[in-house]
Amino acid sequence: SCPVAPASRSSQEVWESFSQCFTPAVKEVVEFAKSIPGFQMLSQHDQVMLLKSGTFQVLMVRFCSLFEPKERTVTFLNGQTYSLASLRALGMGSLLDAMFDFSEKLGSLGLEQDEMALFMAVVLVSADRSGIVEVGAVEQLQENLIKALRSLITSRRPDDGTLFPKLLLRLPDLRTLNNQHSEKLLAFRID
Amino acid sequence: PKTHRVMTLADHISHIITQDFARNQ
């Protein structure tokens, strides 16, 4: 909720706190997945595999709204806004740069909240297929969600034929972000 | 002295998901 710790906290404690913040966010993605029509019809094994592959990418989309690309600032959950420069000084470098760039591209599309939610569902079911057992079922769900997203976007913007293809082009960006950053190390204290 | 478990963000995500599904079985 806040990147700046009281002076009494060691950098180790700050890093533990930062690592912990991912836990509730991941749980929210699991709950979100369960609300996607058709997701719980997949085998439990395949639900787990999609979540393991896709959660980081869904989180990147969710956290976009915290980034202000023009000002290069991030708003944390405590309501405070910090510049990229000050966050870099705390050691939060390359992942933040990549998230700013992605936020700028996604933000420029001007999606409504329901469109973002449906896009996140598409992101999740478009995750890496290795380990999926019933590939056909996952592909059918992906196709249904993409059709729904296309229909929602084009019905609202009948004169803009470029928005939907531009949105789909964000999927490979997310995969790249995932490949580059999901191996970052977190540290959890063992009590 | 404190000891730490170090894991990647990917492994942490996997761990949370596995725990969630096991809890709800």
PDB file of C-alpha atoms in Angstrom:
ATOM      1  CA  SER A   1       0.000   0.000   0.000  1.00  0.00           C
ATOM      2  CA  CYS A   2       2.966   2.321   0.440  1.00  0.00           C
ATOM      3  CA  PRO A   3       6.481   2.113  -1.036  1.00  0.00           C
ATOM      4  CA  VAL A   4       8.076   4.379   1.565  1.00  0.00           C
ATOM      5  CA  ALA A   5       8.705   2.706   4.891  1.00  0.00           C
ATOM      6  CA  PRO A   6       9.342   4.319   8.261  1.00  0.00           C
ATOM      7  CA  ALA A   7      13.047   4.725   8.936  1.00  0.00           C
ATOM      8  CA  SER A   8      12.878   2.010  11.587  1.00  0.00           C
ATOM      9  CA  ARG A   9      12.092  -0.659   8.977  1.00  0.00           C
ATOM     10  CA  SER A  10      14.982  -2.451   7.364  1.00  0.00           C
ATOM     11  CA  SER A  11      15.117  -2.853   3.594  1.00  0.00           C
ATOM     12  CA  GLN A  12      14.500  -6.542   4.258  1.00  0.00           C
ATOM     13  CA  GLU A  13      11.220  -5.728   6.011  1.00  0.00           C
ATOM     14  CA  VAL A  14      10.205  -3.417   3.185  1.00  0.00           C
ATOM     15  CA  TRP A  15      10.908  -6.153   0.656  1.00  0.00           C
ATOM     16  CA  GLU A  16       8.894  -8.690   2.727  1.00  0.00           C
ATOM     17  CA  SER A  17       5.994  -6.241   2.795  1.00  0.00           C
ATOM     18  CA  PHE A  18       6.192  -5.715  -0.963  1.00  0.00           C
ATOM     19  CA  SER A  19       6.264  -9.502  -1.519  1.00  0.00           C
ATOM     20  CA  GLN A  20       3.217  -9.968   0.697  1.00  0.00           C
ATOM     21  CA  CYS A  21       1.138  -7.485  -1.333  1.00  0.00           C
ATOM     22  CA  PHE A  22       0.884  -9.978  -4.171  1.00  0.00           C
ATOM     23  CA  THR A  23      -0.951 -12.528  -2.011  1.00  0.00           C
ATOM     24  CA  PRO A  24      -4.381 -10.790  -1.768  1.00  0.00           C
ATOM     25  CA  ALA A  25      -4.099  -9.667  -5.395  1.00  0.00           C
ATOM     26  CA  VAL A  26      -3.608 -13.268  -6.584  1.00  0.00           C
ATOM     27  CA  LYS A  27      -6.572 -14.449  -4.492  1.00  0.00           C
ATOM     28  CA  GLU A  28      -8.738 -11.794  -6.146  1.00  0.00           C
ATOM     29  CA  VAL A  29      -7.754 -13.089  -9.584  1.00  0.00           C
ATOM     30  CA  VAL A  30      -8.824 -16.620  -8.535  1.00  0.00           C
ATOM     31  CA  GLU A  31     -12.228 -15.251  -7.436  1.00  0.00           C
ATOM     32  CA  PHE A  32     -12.497 -13.264 -10.663  1.00  0.00           C
ATOM     33  CA  ALA A  33     -11.775 -16.414 -12.698  1.00  0.00           C
ATOM     34  CA  LYS A  34     -14.569 -18.306 -10.947  1.00  0.00           C
ATOM     35  CA  SER A  35     -16.999 -15.568 -12.010  1.00  0.00           C
ATOM     36  CA  ILE A  36     -16.150 -15.944 -15.732  1.00  0.00           C
ATOM     37  CA  PRO A  37     -19.064 -17.786 -17.395  1.00  0.00           C
ATOM     38  CA  GLY A  38     -17.824 -21.211 -18.430  1.00  0.00           C
ATOM     39  CA  PHE A  39     -14.548 -21.139 -16.483  1.00  0.00           C
ATOM     40  CA  GLN A  40     -15.706 -23.544 -13.790  1.00  0.00           C
ATOM     41  CA  MET A  41     -16.998 -25.920 -16.475  1.00  0.00           C
ATOM     42  CA  LEU A  42     -13.342 -26.623 -17.318  1.00  0.00           C
ATOM     43  CA  SER A  43     -11.670 -29.444 -15.420  1.00  0.00           C
ATOM     44  CA  GLN A  44     -10.175 -28.321 -12.127  1.00  0.00           C
ATOM     45  CA  HIS A  45      -6.750 -29.285 -13.424  1.00  0.00           C
ATOM     46  CA  ASP A  46      -7.121 -26.960 -16.432  1.00  0.00           C
ATOM     47  CA  GLN A  47      -8.544 -24.136 -14.277  1.00  0.00           C
ATOM     48  CA  VAL A  48      -5.433 -24.345 -12.100  1.00  0.00           C
ATOM     49  CA  MET A  49      -3.092 -24.460 -15.115  1.00  0.00           C
ATOM     50  CA  LEU A  50      -4.684 -21.377 -16.726  1.00  0.00           C
ATOM     51  CA  LEU A  51      -4.505 -19.460 -13.453  1.00  0.00           C
ATOM     52  CA  LYS A  52      -0.858 -20.384 -12.929  1.00  0.00           C
ATOM     53  CA  SER A  53       0.021 -19.218 -16.454  1.00  0.00           C
ATOM     54  CA  GLY A  54      -2.254 -16.207 -16.667  1.00  0.00           C
ATOM     55  CA  THR A  55      -2.510 -14.561 -13.239  1.00  0.00           C
ATOM     56  CA  PHE A  56       0.555 -12.349 -13.636  1.00  0.00           C
ATOM     57  CA  GLN A  57      -0.834 -11.045 -16.943  1.00  0.00           C
ATOM     58  CA  VAL A  58      -4.279 -10.380 -15.442  1.00  0.00           C
ATOM     59  CA  LEU A  59      -2.598  -8.472 -12.596  1.00  0.00           C
ATOM     60  CA  MET A  60      -0.693  -6.328 -15.128  1.00  0.00           C
ATOM     61  CA  VAL A  61      -4.018  -5.281 -16.670  1.00  0.00           C
ATOM     62  CA  ARG A  62      -5.623  -4.696 -13.254  1.00  0.00           C
ATOM     63  CA  PHE A  63      -2.757  -2.536 -12.025  1.00  0.00           C
ATOM     64  CA  CYS A  64      -2.741  -0.374 -15.167  1.00  0.00           C
ATOM     65  CA  SER A  65      -5.137   2.095 -13.627  1.00  0.00           C
ATOM     66  CA  LEU A  66      -2.566   2.878 -10.905  1.00  0.00           C
ATOM     67  CA  PHE A  67      -0.066   4.131 -13.490  1.00  0.00           C
ATOM     68  CA  GLU A  68      -0.171   7.643 -14.989  1.00  0.00           C
ATOM     69  CA  PRO A  69       2.024   7.337 -18.109  1.00  0.00           C
ATOM     70  CA  LYS A  70       2.227  11.061 -19.046  1.00  0.00           C
ATOM     71  CA  GLU A  71       3.370  12.145 -15.569  1.00  0.00           C
ATOM     72  CA  ARG A  72       5.262   8.864 -15.002  1.00  0.00           C
ATOM     73  CA  THR A  73       3.690   8.456 -11.539  1.00  0.00           C
ATOM     74  CA  VAL A  74       2.176   5.540  -9.642  1.00  0.00           C
ATOM     75  CA  THR A  75      -0.672   5.849  -7.136  1.00  0.00           C
ATOM     76  CA  PHE A  76      -0.453   3.344  -4.310  1.00  0.00           C
ATOM     77  CA  LEU A  77      -3.399   2.012  -2.322  1.00  0.00           C
ATOM     78  CA  ASN A  78      -2.759   4.544   0.437  1.00  0.00           C
ATOM     79  CA  GLY A  79      -3.772   7.230  -2.085  1.00  0.00           C
ATOM     80  CA  GLN A  80      -0.282   8.701  -2.338  1.00  0.00           C
ATOM     81  CA  THR A  81       1.317   9.309  -5.731  1.00  0.00           C
ATOM     82  CA  TYR A  82       5.019   8.704  -6.340  1.00  0.00           C
ATOM     83  CA  SER A  83       7.179   9.502  -9.353  1.00  0.00           C
ATOM     84  CA  LEU A  84       8.943   6.749 -11.270  1.00  0.00           C
ATOM     85  CA  ALA A  85      12.252   8.403 -10.342  1.00  0.00           C
ATOM     86  CA  SER A  86      11.566   8.132  -6.614  1.00  0.00           C
ATOM     87  CA  LEU A  87      10.435   4.517  -6.943  1.00  0.00           C
ATOM     88  CA  ARG A  88      13.590   3.698  -8.915  1.00  0.00           C
ATOM     89  CA  ALA A  89      15.617   5.085  -6.024  1.00  0.00           C
ATOM     90  CA  LEU A  90      13.902   2.441  -3.868  1.00  0.00           C
ATOM     91  CA  GLY A  91      15.049  -0.260  -6.294  1.00  0.00           C
ATOM     92  CA  MET A  92      11.837  -0.999  -8.211  1.00  0.00           C
ATOM     93  CA  GLY A  93      13.366  -0.545 -11.674  1.00  0.00           C
ATOM     94  CA  SER A  94      12.735  -2.539 -14.828  1.00  0.00           C
ATOM     95  CA  LEU A  95       9.317  -4.030 -14.037  1.00  0.00           C
ATOM     96  CA  LEU A  96       7.885  -0.544 -13.388  1.00  0.00           C
ATOM     97  CA  ASP A  97       9.301   0.758 -16.708  1.00  0.00           C
ATOM     98  CA  ALA A  98       7.633  -2.101 -18.562  1.00  0.00           C
ATOM     99  CA  MET A  99       4.337  -1.554 -16.711  1.00  0.00           C
ATOM    100  CA  PHE A 100       4.345   2.167 -17.583  1.00  0.00           C
ATOM    101  CA  ASP A 101       4.838   1.394 -21.269  1.00  0.00           C
ATOM    102  CA  PHE A 102       2.099  -1.221 -21.224  1.00  0.00           C
ATOM    103  CA  SER A 103      -0.280   1.074 -19.292  1.00  0.00           C
ATOM    104  CA  GLU A 104       0.239   3.818 -21.848  1.00  0.00           C
ATOM    105  CA  LYS A 105      -0.660   1.518 -24.757  1.00  0.00           C
ATOM    106  CA  LEU A 106      -3.683   0.000 -23.017  1.00  0.00           C
ATOM    107  CA  GLY A 107      -4.850   3.319 -21.572  1.00  0.00           C
ATOM    108  CA  SER A 108      -4.814   4.955 -25.005  1.00  0.00           C
ATOM    109  CA  LEU A 109      -7.595   2.584 -26.089  1.00  0.00           C
ATOM    110  CA  GLY A 110     -10.012   4.201 -23.606  1.00  0.00           C
ATOM    111  CA  LEU A 111     -11.818   1.038 -22.508  1.00  0.00           C
ATOM    112  CA  GLU A 112     -14.874   1.152 -20.216  1.00  0.00           C
ATOM    113  CA  GLN A 113     -14.769  -0.891 -16.995  1.00  0.00           C
ATOM    114  CA  ASP A 114     -16.886  -3.745 -18.349  1.00  0.00           C
ATOM    115  CA  GLU A 115     -14.706  -3.927 -21.462  1.00  0.00           C
ATOM    116  CA  MET A 116     -11.583  -4.106 -19.249  1.00  0.00           C
ATOM    117  CA  ALA A 117     -13.166  -6.897 -17.199  1.00  0.00           C
ATOM    118  CA  LEU A 118     -14.030  -8.904 -20.309  1.00  0.00           C
ATOM    119  CA  PHE A 119     -10.524  -8.247 -21.674  1.00  0.00           C
ATOM    120  CA  MET A 120      -9.045  -9.635 -18.433  1.00  0.00           C
ATOM    121  CA  ALA A 121     -11.150 -12.766 -18.898  1.00  0.00           C
ATOM    122  CA  VAL A 122      -9.782 -13.143 -22.442  1.00  0.00           C
ATOM    123  CA  VAL A 123      -6.237 -12.633 -21.106  1.00  0.00           C
ATOM    124  CA  LEU A 124      -6.704 -15.407 -18.576  1.00  0.00           C
ATOM    125  CA  VAL A 125      -8.081 -18.015 -20.967  1.00  0.00           C
ATOM    126  CA  SER A 126      -5.487 -17.072 -23.606  1.00  0.00           C
ATOM    127  CA  ALA A 127      -2.641 -17.990 -21.249  1.00  0.00           C
ATOM    128  CA  ASP A 128      -0.010 -20.574 -22.134  1.00  0.00           C
ATOM    129  CA  ARG A 129      -1.490 -23.973 -23.012  1.00  0.00           C
ATOM    130  CA  SER A 130       1.347 -26.231 -21.868  1.00  0.00           C
ATOM    131  CA  GLY A 131      -0.044 -28.504 -19.180  1.00  0.00           C
ATOM    132  CA  ILE A 132      -3.665 -28.078 -20.328  1.00  0.00           C
ATOM    133  CA  VAL A 133      -5.366 -31.456 -20.775  1.00  0.00           C
ATOM    134  CA  GLU A 134      -8.660 -30.527 -22.481  1.00  0.00           C
ATOM    135  CA  VAL A 135      -7.311 -28.030 -24.989  1.00  0.00           C
ATOM    136  CA  GLY A 136     -10.520 -28.074 -27.073  1.00  0.00           C
ATOM    137  CA  ALA A 137     -12.649 -26.950 -24.127  1.00  0.00           C
ATOM    138  CA  VAL A 138     -10.261 -24.094 -23.302  1.00  0.00           C
ATOM    139  CA  GLU A 139     -10.145 -22.986 -26.951  1.00  0.00           C
ATOM    140  CA  GLN A 140     -13.957 -22.988 -27.131  1.00  0.00           C
ATOM    141  CA  LEU A 141     -14.158 -20.827 -23.996  1.00  0.00           C
ATOM    142  CA  GLN A 142     -11.519 -18.469 -25.400  1.00  0.00           C
ATOM    143  CA  GLU A 143     -13.441 -18.195 -28.686  1.00  0.00           C
ATOM    144  CA  ASN A 144     -16.702 -17.407 -26.845  1.00  0.00           C
ATOM    145  CA  LEU A 145     -15.084 -14.719 -24.718  1.00  0.00           C
ATOM    146  CA  ILE A 146     -13.306 -13.111 -27.679  1.00  0.00           C
ATOM    147  CA  LYS A 147     -16.607 -13.018 -29.600  1.00  0.00           C
ATOM    148  CA  ALA A 148     -18.318 -11.386 -26.619  1.00  0.00           C
ATOM    149  CA  LEU A 149     -15.521  -8.817 -26.300  1.00  0.00           C
ATOM    150  CA  ARG A 150     -15.609  -8.022 -30.026  1.00  0.00           C
ATOM    151  CA  SER A 151     -19.373  -7.650 -29.913  1.00  0.00           C
ATOM    152  CA  LEU A 152     -19.266  -5.348 -26.866  1.00  0.00           C
ATOM    153  CA  ILE A 153     -16.546  -3.092 -28.283  1.00  0.00           C
ATOM    154  CA  THR A 154     -17.869  -2.843 -31.846  1.00  0.00           C
ATOM    155  CA  SER A 155     -21.455  -2.228 -30.753  1.00  0.00           C
ATOM    156  CA  ARG A 156     -20.278   0.783 -28.731  1.00  0.00           C
ATOM    157  CA  ARG A 157     -17.892   2.111 -31.404  1.00  0.00           C
ATOM    158  CA  PRO A 158     -19.339   1.091 -34.749  1.00  0.00           C
ATOM    159  CA  ASP A 159     -17.167   3.635 -36.591  1.00  0.00           C
ATOM    160  CA  ASP A 160     -13.852   2.443 -35.136  1.00  0.00           C
ATOM    161  CA  GLY A 161     -12.779  -0.795 -36.756  1.00  0.00           C
ATOM    162  CA  THR A 162      -9.224  -0.566 -35.408  1.00  0.00           C
ATOM    163  CA  LEU A 163      -9.862  -0.710 -31.677  1.00  0.00           C
ATOM    164  CA  PHE A 164     -10.521  -4.432 -31.341  1.00  0.00           C
ATOM    165  CA  PRO A 165      -7.410  -5.532 -33.331  1.00  0.00           C
ATOM    166  CA  LYS A 166      -5.300  -3.056 -31.307  1.00  0.00           C
ATOM    167  CA  LEU A 167      -6.665  -4.580 -28.110  1.00  0.00           C
ATOM    168  CA  LEU A 168      -5.781  -8.106 -29.219  1.00  0.00           C
ATOM    169  CA  LEU A 169      -2.241  -6.882 -29.959  1.00  0.00           C
ATOM    170  CA  ARG A 170      -1.844  -6.258 -26.214  1.00  0.00           C
ATOM    171  CA  LEU A 171      -1.957 -10.041 -25.627  1.00  0.00           C
ATOM    172  CA  PRO A 172       1.596 -10.699 -26.932  1.00  0.00           C
ATOM    173  CA  ASP A 173       2.781  -7.622 -24.925  1.00  0.00           C
ATOM    174  CA  LEU A 174       1.432  -9.284 -21.790  1.00  0.00           C
ATOM    175  CA  ARG A 175       3.147 -12.560 -22.604  1.00  0.00           C
ATOM    176  CA  THR A 176       6.444 -10.700 -23.019  1.00  0.00           C
ATOM    177  CA  LEU A 177       5.934  -8.924 -19.679  1.00  0.00           C
ATOM    178  CA  ASN A 178       5.205 -12.297 -18.090  1.00  0.00           C
ATOM    179  CA  ASN A 179       8.320 -13.930 -19.574  1.00  0.00           C
ATOM    180  CA  GLN A 180      10.548 -11.028 -18.563  1.00  0.00           C
ATOM    181  CA  HIS A 181       9.309 -10.406 -15.043  1.00  0.00           C
ATOM    182  CA  SER A 182       7.554 -13.357 -13.465  1.00  0.00           C
ATOM    183  CA  GLU A 183      10.924 -14.829 -12.473  1.00  0.00           C
ATOM    184  CA  LYS A 184      11.655 -11.821 -10.236  1.00  0.00           C
ATOM    185  CA  LEU A 185      12.438 -12.962  -6.705  1.00  0.00           C
ATOM    186  CA  LEU A 186      10.250 -12.317  -3.697  1.00  0.00           C
ATOM    187  CA  ALA A 187      11.238 -12.940  -0.069  1.00  0.00           C
ATOM    188  CA  PHE A 188       8.942 -14.169   2.710  1.00  0.00           C
ATOM    189  CA  ARG A 189      10.038 -14.352   6.293  1.00  0.00           C
ATOM    190  CA  ILE A 190       9.728 -17.782   7.884  1.00  0.00           C
ATOM    191  CA  ASP A 191       8.612 -17.340  11.477  1.00  0.00           C
TER     192      ASP A 191
ATOM    193  CA  PRO B   1      18.003 -14.348  13.230  1.00  0.00           C
ATOM    194  CA  LYS B   2      15.207 -14.323  10.690  1.00  0.00           C
ATOM    195  CA  THR B   3      15.153 -16.859   7.918  1.00  0.00           C
ATOM    196  CA  HIS B   4      13.473 -16.262   4.615  1.00  0.00           C
ATOM    197  CA  ARG B   5      11.854 -18.349   1.981  1.00  0.00           C
ATOM    198  CA  VAL B   6      12.857 -16.904  -1.385  1.00  0.00           C
ATOM    199  CA  MET B   7      10.762 -17.712  -4.400  1.00  0.00           C
ATOM    200  CA  THR B   8       9.973 -16.264  -7.779  1.00  0.00           C
ATOM    201  CA  LEU B   9       6.779 -14.287  -8.333  1.00  0.00           C
ATOM    202  CA  ALA B  10       5.656 -17.115 -10.655  1.00  0.00           C
ATOM    203  CA  ASP B  11       6.182 -19.728  -7.926  1.00  0.00           C
ATOM    204  CA  HIS B  12       4.411 -17.544  -5.372  1.00  0.00           C
ATOM    205  CA  ILE B  13       1.404 -17.205  -7.677  1.00  0.00           C
ATOM    206  CA  SER B  14       1.390 -20.995  -8.231  1.00  0.00           C
ATOM    207  CA  HIS B  15       1.537 -21.625  -4.489  1.00  0.00           C
ATOM    208  CA  ILE B  16      -1.439 -19.337  -3.715  1.00  0.00           C
ATOM    209  CA  ILE B  17      -3.538 -20.909  -6.476  1.00  0.00           C
ATOM    210  CA  THR B  18      -2.758 -24.480  -5.381  1.00  0.00           C
ATOM    211  CA  GLN B  19      -3.607 -23.587  -1.753  1.00  0.00           C
ATOM    212  CA  ASP B  20      -6.881 -21.933  -2.775  1.00  0.00           C
ATOM    213  CA  PHE B  21      -8.082 -24.920  -4.788  1.00  0.00           C
ATOM    214  CA  ALA B  22      -7.000 -27.413  -2.096  1.00  0.00           C
ATOM    215  CA  ARG B  23      -8.887 -25.398   0.548  1.00  0.00           C
ATOM    216  CA  ASN B  24     -12.059 -25.375  -1.526  1.00  0.00           C
ATOM    217  CA  GLN B  25     -12.076 -29.085  -2.356  1.00  0.00           C
TER     218      GLN B  25
END
